[in-house]
């Protein structure tokens, strides 16, 4: 066997391995969990997907007009959507994404992030990360989090929980965006 045949064989083998790794990496985002976050196309216009997707991008509800001003996290009880707003940037909507609420909703109003935890166990027993707490009402703690396994199941109706779950990528965005004292506006 000549050296050309050996080099060709090694090259073909390397190409096969690289192709396999590229194929596996292509689906890694979907396996990592959750819907892809969306960002606004303009400061007042509709949102567009932050990353291209083969499936149709869900329509992002418009930012509620009663959502206040300044840098803030906006949570809509009716649409179960979160917007991350930074008025110093263009577009002002840094990200917008759907969430799954707990069994109890916070009262509409303005709050501040008072506590954050990198990882812990949620009230449903799931391992969660990027916990950003902003309110306590009648013994219920309200905050955003993401399940480590990427799941966003509907909360058990028998449990009294204020956890608002997002996908992992969205949880990371919110964690990075909302340190302590960040304003959180809850709208109906």
Short mmCIF file of N, CA and C in Angstrom, two decimals:
data_model
loop_
_atom_site.label_atom_id
_atom_site.label_comp_id
_atom_site.label_asym_id
_atom_site.label_seq_id
_atom_site.Cartn_x
_atom_site.Cartn_y
_atom_site.Cartn_z
N UNK A 1 0.85 -1.15 0.00
CA UNK A 1 0.00 0.00 0.00
C UNK A 1 0.91 1.23 0.00
N UNK A 2 0.62 2.16 -0.91
CA UNK A 2 1.44 3.35 -1.04
C UNK A 2 1.04 4.45 -0.08
N UNK A 3 1.92 5.46 0.10
CA UNK A 3 1.63 6.55 1.03
C UNK A 3 0.39 7.36 0.61
N UNK A 4 0.11 7.47 -0.69
CA UNK A 4 -1.07 8.21 -1.15
C UNK A 4 -2.36 7.57 -0.69
N UNK A 5 -2.41 6.25 -0.68
CA UNK A 5 -3.60 5.54 -0.25
C UNK A 5 -3.81 5.74 1.25
N UNK A 6 -2.71 5.70 2.03
CA UNK A 6 -2.80 5.90 3.48
C UNK A 6 -3.30 7.31 3.79
N UNK A 7 -2.75 8.32 3.13
CA UNK A 7 -3.16 9.71 3.35
C UNK A 7 -4.62 9.90 2.98
N UNK A 8 -5.03 9.33 1.85
CA UNK A 8 -6.43 9.43 1.43
C UNK A 8 -7.35 8.77 2.45
N UNK A 9 -6.97 7.62 2.94
CA UNK A 9 -7.78 6.91 3.94
C UNK A 9 -7.89 7.71 5.22
N UNK A 10 -6.78 8.29 5.67
CA UNK A 10 -6.81 9.10 6.89
C UNK A 10 -7.66 10.36 6.69
N UNK A 11 -7.56 10.97 5.53
CA UNK A 11 -8.35 12.17 5.24
C UNK A 11 -9.83 11.86 5.23
N UNK A 12 -10.22 10.78 4.57
CA UNK A 12 -11.63 10.39 4.54
C UNK A 12 -12.14 10.06 5.94
N UNK A 13 -11.34 9.41 6.75
CA UNK A 13 -11.72 9.09 8.12
C UNK A 13 -11.93 10.36 8.94
N UNK A 14 -11.01 11.32 8.79
CA UNK A 14 -11.13 12.58 9.52
C UNK A 14 -12.38 13.34 9.09
N UNK A 15 -12.68 13.36 7.80
CA UNK A 15 -13.88 14.03 7.30
C UNK A 15 -15.14 13.38 7.85
N UNK A 16 -15.13 12.07 7.95
CA UNK A 16 -16.30 11.36 8.50
C UNK A 16 -16.52 11.74 9.97
N UNK A 17 -15.44 11.81 10.76
CA UNK A 17 -15.56 12.17 12.17
C UNK A 17 -16.04 13.62 12.31
N UNK A 18 -15.48 14.53 11.54
CA UNK A 18 -15.89 15.94 11.58
C UNK A 18 -17.36 16.07 11.17
N UNK A 19 -17.78 15.37 10.15
CA UNK A 19 -19.18 15.42 9.72
C UNK A 19 -20.11 14.91 10.81
N UNK A 20 -19.74 13.82 11.46
CA UNK A 20 -20.56 13.28 12.55
C UNK A 20 -20.66 14.28 13.70
N UNK A 21 -19.55 14.90 14.09
CA UNK A 21 -19.57 15.88 15.17
C UNK A 21 -20.41 17.10 14.80
N UNK A 22 -20.32 17.54 13.56
CA UNK A 22 -21.12 18.69 13.12
C UNK A 22 -22.61 18.35 13.16
N UNK A 23 -22.95 17.14 12.73
CA UNK A 23 -24.35 16.70 12.77
C UNK A 23 -24.86 16.66 14.20
N UNK A 24 -24.06 16.13 15.13
CA UNK A 24 -24.47 16.06 16.53
C UNK A 24 -24.61 17.45 17.12
N UNK A 25 -23.70 18.35 16.81
CA UNK A 25 -23.74 19.71 17.36
C UNK A 25 -24.93 20.48 16.82
N UNK A 26 -25.36 20.18 15.62
CA UNK A 26 -26.49 20.88 15.02
C UNK A 26 -27.75 20.75 15.85
N UNK A 27 -27.97 19.63 16.50
CA UNK A 27 -29.15 19.42 17.32
C UNK A 27 -28.93 19.70 18.79
N UNK A 28 -27.73 20.11 19.19
CA UNK A 28 -27.42 20.31 20.61
C UNK A 28 -28.28 21.39 21.24
N UNK A 29 -28.57 22.48 20.53
CA UNK A 29 -29.39 23.56 21.09
C UNK A 29 -30.77 23.04 21.47
N UNK A 30 -31.38 22.24 20.61
CA UNK A 30 -32.69 21.71 20.90
C UNK A 30 -32.66 20.78 22.11
N UNK A 31 -31.62 19.97 22.21
CA UNK A 31 -31.50 19.06 23.33
C UNK A 31 -31.16 19.79 24.61
N UNK A 32 -30.48 20.96 24.52
CA UNK A 32 -30.09 21.71 25.71
C UNK A 32 -31.30 22.29 26.42
N UNK A 33 -32.39 22.45 25.70
CA UNK A 33 -33.62 22.82 26.38
C UNK A 33 -34.25 24.12 25.94
N UNK A 34 -35.54 24.04 25.76
CA UNK A 34 -36.35 25.23 25.64
C UNK A 34 -36.42 25.87 24.28
N UNK A 35 -37.32 26.80 24.20
CA UNK A 35 -37.49 27.59 23.00
C UNK A 35 -36.35 28.58 22.90
N UNK A 36 -36.07 28.97 21.70
CA UNK A 36 -35.02 29.97 21.52
C UNK A 36 -35.58 31.34 21.86
N UNK A 37 -34.78 32.15 22.59
CA UNK A 37 -35.26 33.48 22.91
C UNK A 37 -35.38 34.33 21.65
N UNK A 38 -36.24 35.32 21.71
CA UNK A 38 -36.38 36.23 20.59
C UNK A 38 -35.94 37.61 21.01
N UNK A 39 -35.50 38.39 20.04
CA UNK A 39 -35.14 39.77 20.30
C UNK A 39 -35.91 40.63 19.34
N UNK A 40 -36.13 41.87 19.71
CA UNK A 40 -36.92 42.77 18.88
C UNK A 40 -36.15 43.20 17.66
N UNK A 41 -36.88 43.36 16.55
CA UNK A 41 -36.27 43.82 15.32
C UNK A 41 -36.06 45.33 15.36
N UNK A 42 -36.96 46.04 16.02
CA UNK A 42 -36.82 47.48 16.21
C UNK A 42 -37.23 47.80 17.62
N UNK A 43 -36.95 49.01 18.05
CA UNK A 43 -37.28 49.36 19.43
C UNK A 43 -38.77 49.38 19.69
N UNK A 44 -39.58 49.57 18.67
CA UNK A 44 -41.02 49.57 18.90
C UNK A 44 -41.75 48.56 18.03
N UNK A 45 -41.04 47.84 17.21
CA UNK A 45 -41.66 46.91 16.28
C UNK A 45 -41.73 45.51 16.83
N UNK A 46 -42.15 44.59 15.98
CA UNK A 46 -42.29 43.21 16.42
C UNK A 46 -40.93 42.55 16.62
N UNK A 47 -40.91 41.48 17.37
CA UNK A 47 -39.67 40.78 17.64
C UNK A 47 -39.38 39.78 16.53
N UNK A 48 -38.11 39.48 16.37
CA UNK A 48 -37.67 38.48 15.41
C UNK A 48 -36.83 37.46 16.15
N UNK A 49 -36.67 36.30 15.59
CA UNK A 49 -35.91 35.24 16.23
C UNK A 49 -34.45 35.63 16.39
N UNK A 50 -33.88 35.34 17.57
CA UNK A 50 -32.48 35.63 17.82
C UNK A 50 -31.59 34.69 17.01
N UNK A 51 -32.10 33.50 16.75
CA UNK A 51 -31.36 32.54 15.94
C UNK A 51 -32.33 31.95 14.92
N UNK A 52 -31.84 31.69 13.70
CA UNK A 52 -32.75 31.13 12.71
C UNK A 52 -33.27 29.78 13.17
N UNK A 53 -34.47 29.47 12.79
CA UNK A 53 -35.07 28.21 13.18
C UNK A 53 -35.78 27.60 11.98
N UNK A 54 -35.76 26.28 11.92
CA UNK A 54 -36.43 25.60 10.82
C UNK A 54 -37.94 25.70 10.98
N UNK A 55 -38.41 25.77 12.23
CA UNK A 55 -39.85 25.86 12.46
C UNK A 55 -40.27 27.33 12.50
N UNK A 56 -41.57 27.56 12.44
CA UNK A 56 -42.08 28.93 12.46
C UNK A 56 -41.81 29.56 13.82
N UNK A 57 -41.40 30.81 13.81
CA UNK A 57 -41.15 31.55 15.03
C UNK A 57 -42.48 32.01 15.59
N UNK A 58 -42.73 31.75 16.89
CA UNK A 58 -44.00 32.18 17.46
C UNK A 58 -44.09 33.71 17.47
N UNK A 59 -45.31 34.21 17.39
CA UNK A 59 -45.51 35.65 17.41
C UNK A 59 -45.31 36.15 18.83
N UNK A 60 -44.46 37.16 18.96
CA UNK A 60 -44.21 37.75 20.27
C UNK A 60 -45.24 38.84 20.51
N UNK A 61 -45.97 38.76 21.63
CA UNK A 61 -46.93 39.82 21.93
C UNK A 61 -46.20 41.16 22.07
N UNK A 62 -46.87 42.26 21.75
CA UNK A 62 -46.22 43.57 21.91
C UNK A 62 -45.99 43.86 23.39
N UNK A 63 -44.96 44.62 23.68
CA UNK A 63 -44.66 45.03 25.04
C UNK A 63 -45.85 45.81 25.58
N UNK A 64 -46.39 45.42 26.73
CA UNK A 64 -47.53 46.16 27.29
C UNK A 64 -47.19 47.63 27.52
N UNK A 65 -48.10 48.52 27.16
CA UNK A 65 -47.86 49.96 27.30
C UNK A 65 -47.76 50.37 28.76
N UNK A 66 -48.35 49.59 29.65
CA UNK A 66 -48.32 49.90 31.08
C UNK A 66 -47.11 49.30 31.79
N UNK A 67 -46.04 49.04 31.05
CA UNK A 67 -44.90 48.32 31.63
C UNK A 67 -43.85 49.22 32.28
N UNK A 68 -44.12 50.51 32.37
CA UNK A 68 -43.18 51.39 33.06
C UNK A 68 -42.08 51.91 32.16
N UNK A 69 -41.00 52.35 32.79
CA UNK A 69 -39.88 52.91 32.04
C UNK A 69 -38.57 52.48 32.68
N UNK A 70 -37.48 52.74 32.00
CA UNK A 70 -36.16 52.39 32.51
C UNK A 70 -35.82 50.94 32.24
N UNK A 71 -34.65 50.53 32.72
CA UNK A 71 -34.21 49.15 32.59
C UNK A 71 -35.10 48.30 33.49
N UNK A 72 -35.66 47.23 32.93
CA UNK A 72 -36.61 46.44 33.69
C UNK A 72 -36.86 45.08 33.04
N UNK A 73 -37.39 44.19 33.86
CA UNK A 73 -37.93 42.92 33.41
C UNK A 73 -39.44 43.09 33.48
N UNK A 74 -40.14 42.76 32.40
CA UNK A 74 -41.60 42.88 32.37
C UNK A 74 -42.18 41.47 32.26
N UNK A 75 -43.13 41.18 33.14
CA UNK A 75 -43.82 39.89 33.11
C UNK A 75 -45.31 40.14 32.94
N UNK A 76 -45.90 39.55 31.90
CA UNK A 76 -47.34 39.68 31.65
C UNK A 76 -48.05 38.42 32.12
N UNK A 77 -48.96 38.61 33.06
CA UNK A 77 -49.75 37.50 33.58
C UNK A 77 -50.65 36.91 32.50
N UNK A 78 -51.26 37.77 31.68
CA UNK A 78 -52.21 37.28 30.67
C UNK A 78 -51.56 36.54 29.52
N UNK A 79 -50.40 36.99 29.08
CA UNK A 79 -49.76 36.32 27.94
C UNK A 79 -48.67 35.35 28.36
N UNK A 80 -48.28 35.36 29.65
CA UNK A 80 -47.20 34.52 30.16
C UNK A 80 -45.93 34.72 29.32
N UNK A 81 -45.59 35.99 29.18
CA UNK A 81 -44.39 36.39 28.43
C UNK A 81 -43.53 37.28 29.30
N UNK A 82 -42.23 37.25 29.03
CA UNK A 82 -41.26 38.11 29.71
C UNK A 82 -40.52 38.91 28.66
N UNK A 83 -40.31 40.19 28.95
CA UNK A 83 -39.49 41.07 28.10
C UNK A 83 -38.36 41.62 28.96
N UNK A 84 -37.17 41.65 28.42
CA UNK A 84 -36.02 42.28 29.08
C UNK A 84 -35.79 43.61 28.36
N UNK A 85 -35.96 44.72 29.08
CA UNK A 85 -35.95 46.05 28.47
C UNK A 85 -34.74 46.84 28.93
N UNK A 86 -33.97 47.33 27.97
CA UNK A 86 -32.83 48.21 28.24
C UNK A 86 -32.95 49.43 27.34
N UNK A 87 -33.47 50.57 27.87
CA UNK A 87 -33.71 51.74 27.04
C UNK A 87 -32.44 52.39 26.49
N UNK A 88 -31.28 51.99 26.99
CA UNK A 88 -30.02 52.55 26.50
C UNK A 88 -29.54 51.87 25.23
N UNK A 89 -30.23 50.81 24.83
CA UNK A 89 -29.81 50.05 23.65
C UNK A 89 -30.87 50.14 22.56
N UNK A 90 -30.45 49.85 21.35
CA UNK A 90 -31.37 49.77 20.23
C UNK A 90 -31.20 48.39 19.61
N UNK A 91 -32.22 47.59 19.59
CA UNK A 91 -33.57 47.84 20.10
C UNK A 91 -33.58 47.79 21.63
N UNK A 92 -34.59 48.41 22.21
CA UNK A 92 -34.72 48.45 23.67
C UNK A 92 -35.11 47.08 24.24
N UNK A 93 -35.81 46.28 23.46
CA UNK A 93 -36.18 44.94 23.92
C UNK A 93 -34.99 44.02 23.67
N UNK A 94 -34.26 43.73 24.76
CA UNK A 94 -33.08 42.88 24.66
C UNK A 94 -33.47 41.44 24.36
N UNK A 95 -34.60 41.00 24.88
CA UNK A 95 -35.10 39.64 24.63
C UNK A 95 -36.56 39.57 25.06
N UNK A 96 -37.29 38.64 24.48
CA UNK A 96 -38.69 38.38 24.85
C UNK A 96 -38.93 36.90 24.66
N UNK A 97 -39.59 36.27 25.63
CA UNK A 97 -39.80 34.83 25.55
C UNK A 97 -40.98 34.40 26.39
N UNK A 98 -41.59 33.26 26.03
CA UNK A 98 -42.71 32.73 26.81
C UNK A 98 -42.20 32.04 28.07
N UNK A 99 -43.04 32.01 29.09
CA UNK A 99 -42.71 31.34 30.35
C UNK A 99 -43.91 30.51 30.79
N UNK A 100 -43.67 29.62 31.72
CA UNK A 100 -44.73 28.81 32.31
C UNK A 100 -44.88 29.24 33.76
N UNK A 101 -46.06 29.76 34.12
CA UNK A 101 -46.24 30.27 35.49
C UNK A 101 -46.44 29.15 36.51
N UNK A 102 -46.31 29.52 37.77
CA UNK A 102 -46.66 28.62 38.86
C UNK A 102 -48.17 28.61 39.01
N UNK A 103 -48.65 28.13 40.14
CA UNK A 103 -50.09 28.05 40.36
C UNK A 103 -50.66 29.34 40.92
N UNK A 104 -49.80 30.23 41.41
CA UNK A 104 -50.21 31.51 41.97
C UNK A 104 -49.47 32.60 41.19
N UNK A 105 -50.18 33.67 40.85
CA UNK A 105 -49.56 34.78 40.11
C UNK A 105 -49.32 35.95 41.07
N UNK A 106 -48.25 36.71 40.85
CA UNK A 106 -48.02 37.89 41.68
C UNK A 106 -49.03 38.98 41.34
N UNK A 107 -49.27 39.86 42.29
CA UNK A 107 -50.15 41.00 42.08
C UNK A 107 -49.46 41.97 41.12
N UNK A 108 -50.17 42.49 40.11
CA UNK A 108 -49.53 43.46 39.22
C UNK A 108 -48.95 44.63 40.01
N UNK A 109 -47.78 45.09 39.57
CA UNK A 109 -47.10 46.18 40.25
C UNK A 109 -45.62 46.18 39.92
N UNK A 110 -44.90 47.05 40.60
CA UNK A 110 -43.45 47.18 40.38
C UNK A 110 -42.70 46.61 41.58
N UNK A 111 -41.71 45.78 41.32
CA UNK A 111 -40.91 45.11 42.34
C UNK A 111 -39.43 45.28 42.01
N UNK A 112 -38.58 44.77 42.88
CA UNK A 112 -37.14 44.73 42.62
C UNK A 112 -36.62 43.34 42.92
N UNK A 113 -35.63 42.92 42.15
CA UNK A 113 -34.97 41.63 42.41
C UNK A 113 -34.33 41.75 43.79
N UNK A 114 -34.67 40.84 44.71
CA UNK A 114 -34.11 40.90 46.06
C UNK A 114 -33.20 39.73 46.38
N UNK A 115 -33.24 38.68 45.56
CA UNK A 115 -32.45 37.49 45.86
C UNK A 115 -32.20 36.71 44.58
N UNK A 116 -31.02 36.11 44.51
CA UNK A 116 -30.67 35.27 43.36
C UNK A 116 -29.93 34.03 43.86
N UNK A 117 -30.19 32.90 43.23
CA UNK A 117 -29.51 31.65 43.58
C UNK A 117 -29.12 30.95 42.29
N UNK A 118 -27.85 30.57 42.19
CA UNK A 118 -27.35 29.93 40.97
C UNK A 118 -28.05 28.59 40.71
N UNK A 119 -28.09 27.70 41.71
CA UNK A 119 -28.77 26.41 41.56
C UNK A 119 -29.40 26.00 42.89
N UNK A 120 -30.52 25.31 42.80
CA UNK A 120 -31.23 24.82 43.98
C UNK A 120 -32.28 23.81 43.52
N UNK A 121 -33.11 23.37 44.44
CA UNK A 121 -34.22 22.48 44.11
C UNK A 121 -35.51 23.29 44.17
N UNK A 122 -36.34 23.18 43.13
CA UNK A 122 -37.60 23.90 43.07
C UNK A 122 -38.66 23.25 43.94
N UNK A 123 -39.78 23.95 44.11
CA UNK A 123 -40.87 23.41 44.92
C UNK A 123 -41.46 22.14 44.32
N UNK A 124 -41.20 21.91 43.02
CA UNK A 124 -41.68 20.69 42.37
C UNK A 124 -40.67 19.55 42.45
N UNK A 125 -39.56 19.78 43.17
CA UNK A 125 -38.55 18.75 43.32
C UNK A 125 -37.52 18.70 42.20
N UNK A 126 -37.69 19.51 41.15
CA UNK A 126 -36.73 19.53 40.05
C UNK A 126 -35.52 20.38 40.42
N UNK A 127 -34.37 20.00 39.87
CA UNK A 127 -33.16 20.80 40.02
C UNK A 127 -33.33 22.03 39.12
N UNK A 128 -33.21 23.25 39.69
CA UNK A 128 -33.38 24.47 38.91
C UNK A 128 -32.13 25.34 39.01
N UNK A 129 -32.03 26.28 38.06
CA UNK A 129 -30.88 27.19 38.03
C UNK A 129 -31.35 28.60 37.69
N UNK A 130 -30.45 29.55 37.92
CA UNK A 130 -30.70 30.96 37.59
C UNK A 130 -31.99 31.47 38.21
N UNK A 131 -32.12 31.29 39.51
CA UNK A 131 -33.31 31.71 40.24
C UNK A 131 -33.19 33.20 40.56
N UNK A 132 -34.17 33.98 40.09
CA UNK A 132 -34.20 35.43 40.30
C UNK A 132 -35.53 35.74 41.00
N UNK A 133 -35.47 36.03 42.31
CA UNK A 133 -36.68 36.28 43.11
C UNK A 133 -36.97 37.77 43.18
N UNK A 134 -38.28 38.11 43.10
CA UNK A 134 -38.64 39.52 43.10
C UNK A 134 -39.81 39.88 44.01
N UNK A 135 -40.55 38.93 44.55
CA UNK A 135 -41.70 39.27 45.41
C UNK A 135 -42.06 38.10 46.32
N UNK A 136 -42.69 38.45 47.45
CA UNK A 136 -43.28 37.48 48.38
C UNK A 136 -44.66 38.02 48.75
N UNK A 137 -45.67 37.16 48.59
CA UNK A 137 -47.03 37.56 48.92
C UNK A 137 -47.75 36.39 49.55
N UNK A 138 -48.29 36.59 50.73
CA UNK A 138 -49.06 35.57 51.44
C UNK A 138 -48.34 34.22 51.49
N UNK A 139 -47.06 34.27 51.80
CA UNK A 139 -46.26 33.06 51.95
C UNK A 139 -45.75 32.45 50.66
N UNK A 140 -46.06 33.04 49.52
CA UNK A 140 -45.61 32.52 48.23
C UNK A 140 -44.45 33.40 47.72
N UNK A 141 -43.38 32.76 47.32
CA UNK A 141 -42.23 33.47 46.76
C UNK A 141 -42.35 33.45 45.24
N UNK A 142 -42.19 34.62 44.62
CA UNK A 142 -42.28 34.73 43.17
C UNK A 142 -40.90 34.98 42.60
N UNK A 143 -40.59 34.23 41.56
CA UNK A 143 -39.30 34.40 40.91
C UNK A 143 -39.24 33.62 39.61
N UNK A 144 -38.23 33.95 38.84
CA UNK A 144 -37.98 33.29 37.56
C UNK A 144 -36.91 32.23 37.77
N UNK A 145 -37.01 31.13 37.02
CA UNK A 145 -36.00 30.08 37.08
C UNK A 145 -36.09 29.21 35.84
N UNK A 146 -35.12 28.33 35.69
CA UNK A 146 -35.12 27.36 34.60
C UNK A 146 -34.77 26.00 35.18
N UNK A 147 -35.46 24.97 34.75
CA UNK A 147 -35.14 23.61 35.18
C UNK A 147 -33.86 23.17 34.48
N UNK A 148 -32.96 22.54 35.21
CA UNK A 148 -31.70 22.08 34.64
C UNK A 148 -31.94 21.11 33.49
N UNK A 149 -33.02 20.33 33.58
CA UNK A 149 -33.33 19.38 32.50
C UNK A 149 -34.05 20.06 31.33
N UNK A 150 -34.29 21.37 31.43
CA UNK A 150 -34.91 22.12 30.34
C UNK A 150 -36.43 22.03 30.30
N UNK A 151 -37.04 21.27 31.20
CA UNK A 151 -38.49 21.08 31.19
C UNK A 151 -39.21 22.34 31.69
N UNK A 152 -40.36 22.60 31.12
CA UNK A 152 -41.22 23.70 31.59
C UNK A 152 -42.64 23.16 31.74
N UNK A 153 -42.82 22.18 32.63
CA UNK A 153 -44.15 21.58 32.78
C UNK A 153 -45.10 22.53 33.50
N UNK A 154 -46.38 22.30 33.32
CA UNK A 154 -47.39 23.04 34.05
C UNK A 154 -47.28 22.64 35.52
N UNK A 155 -47.36 23.63 36.41
CA UNK A 155 -47.24 23.37 37.84
C UNK A 155 -48.39 22.51 38.35
N UNK A 156 -48.11 21.72 39.36
CA UNK A 156 -49.12 20.88 40.00
C UNK A 156 -50.15 21.80 40.65
N UNK A 157 -51.43 21.72 40.25
CA UNK A 157 -52.44 22.63 40.78
C UNK A 157 -52.66 22.49 42.30
N UNK A 158 -52.23 21.38 42.89
CA UNK A 158 -52.37 21.19 44.34
C UNK A 158 -51.28 21.92 45.11
N UNK A 159 -50.20 22.31 44.42
CA UNK A 159 -49.10 23.01 45.07
C UNK A 159 -49.32 24.52 44.96
N UNK A 160 -48.85 25.25 45.95
CA UNK A 160 -48.96 26.71 45.94
C UNK A 160 -47.56 27.24 45.63
N UNK A 161 -47.33 27.53 44.35
CA UNK A 161 -45.99 27.94 43.93
C UNK A 161 -46.03 29.18 43.05
N UNK A 162 -45.03 30.03 43.21
CA UNK A 162 -44.92 31.25 42.42
C UNK A 162 -43.75 31.21 41.45
N UNK A 163 -43.19 30.02 41.25
CA UNK A 163 -42.07 29.86 40.32
C UNK A 163 -42.51 30.06 38.88
N UNK A 164 -41.82 30.92 38.15
CA UNK A 164 -42.12 31.20 36.74
C UNK A 164 -40.97 30.61 35.94
N UNK A 165 -41.24 29.55 35.20
CA UNK A 165 -40.19 28.79 34.51
C UNK A 165 -40.02 29.21 33.06
N UNK A 166 -38.76 29.23 32.66
CA UNK A 166 -38.41 29.47 31.27
C UNK A 166 -37.50 28.33 30.82
N UNK A 167 -37.14 28.34 29.55
CA UNK A 167 -36.13 27.41 29.06
C UNK A 167 -34.76 27.80 29.62
N UNK A 168 -33.78 26.95 29.47
CA UNK A 168 -32.45 27.21 30.02
C UNK A 168 -31.78 28.43 29.39
N UNK A 169 -31.88 28.57 28.07
CA UNK A 169 -31.23 29.71 27.40
C UNK A 169 -31.85 31.02 27.88
N UNK A 170 -33.18 31.04 28.02
CA UNK A 170 -33.87 32.23 28.48
C UNK A 170 -33.53 32.52 29.95
N UNK A 171 -33.43 31.46 30.74
CA UNK A 171 -33.05 31.62 32.14
C UNK A 171 -31.67 32.25 32.28
N UNK A 172 -30.77 31.85 31.41
CA UNK A 172 -29.41 32.44 31.42
C UNK A 172 -29.48 33.92 31.04
N UNK A 173 -30.28 34.24 30.00
CA UNK A 173 -30.43 35.65 29.60
C UNK A 173 -30.97 36.50 30.74
N UNK A 174 -32.00 36.00 31.41
CA UNK A 174 -32.60 36.76 32.51
C UNK A 174 -31.62 36.90 33.66
N UNK A 175 -30.90 35.85 33.99
CA UNK A 175 -29.90 35.87 35.06
C UNK A 175 -28.84 36.94 34.77
N UNK A 176 -28.36 36.97 33.54
CA UNK A 176 -27.33 37.94 33.16
C UNK A 176 -27.88 39.37 33.16
N UNK A 177 -29.14 39.53 32.84
CA UNK A 177 -29.77 40.84 32.70
C UNK A 177 -30.18 41.45 34.03
N UNK A 178 -30.56 40.61 35.01
CA UNK A 178 -31.24 41.10 36.22
C UNK A 178 -30.50 40.82 37.52
N UNK A 179 -29.47 41.63 37.82
CA UNK A 179 -28.84 41.49 39.14
C UNK A 179 -29.78 42.05 40.22
N UNK A 180 -29.37 41.94 41.48
CA UNK A 180 -30.18 42.48 42.58
C UNK A 180 -30.52 43.94 42.30
N UNK A 181 -31.70 44.33 42.74
CA UNK A 181 -32.24 45.70 42.61
C UNK A 181 -32.80 46.01 41.21
N UNK A 182 -32.69 45.08 40.25
CA UNK A 182 -33.29 45.32 38.92
C UNK A 182 -34.80 45.38 39.08
N UNK A 183 -35.42 46.35 38.41
CA UNK A 183 -36.87 46.51 38.48
C UNK A 183 -37.55 45.37 37.73
N UNK A 184 -38.61 44.83 38.33
CA UNK A 184 -39.47 43.82 37.70
C UNK A 184 -40.89 44.40 37.72
N UNK A 185 -41.48 44.54 36.54
CA UNK A 185 -42.83 45.07 36.44
C UNK A 185 -43.76 43.93 36.03
N UNK A 186 -44.77 43.69 36.86
CA UNK A 186 -45.77 42.66 36.57
C UNK A 186 -47.02 43.38 36.10
N UNK A 187 -47.49 43.00 34.92
CA UNK A 187 -48.71 43.59 34.36
C UNK A 187 -49.75 42.50 34.17
N UNK A 188 -51.01 42.93 34.20
CA UNK A 188 -52.10 41.97 34.02
C UNK A 188 -52.06 41.45 32.60
#
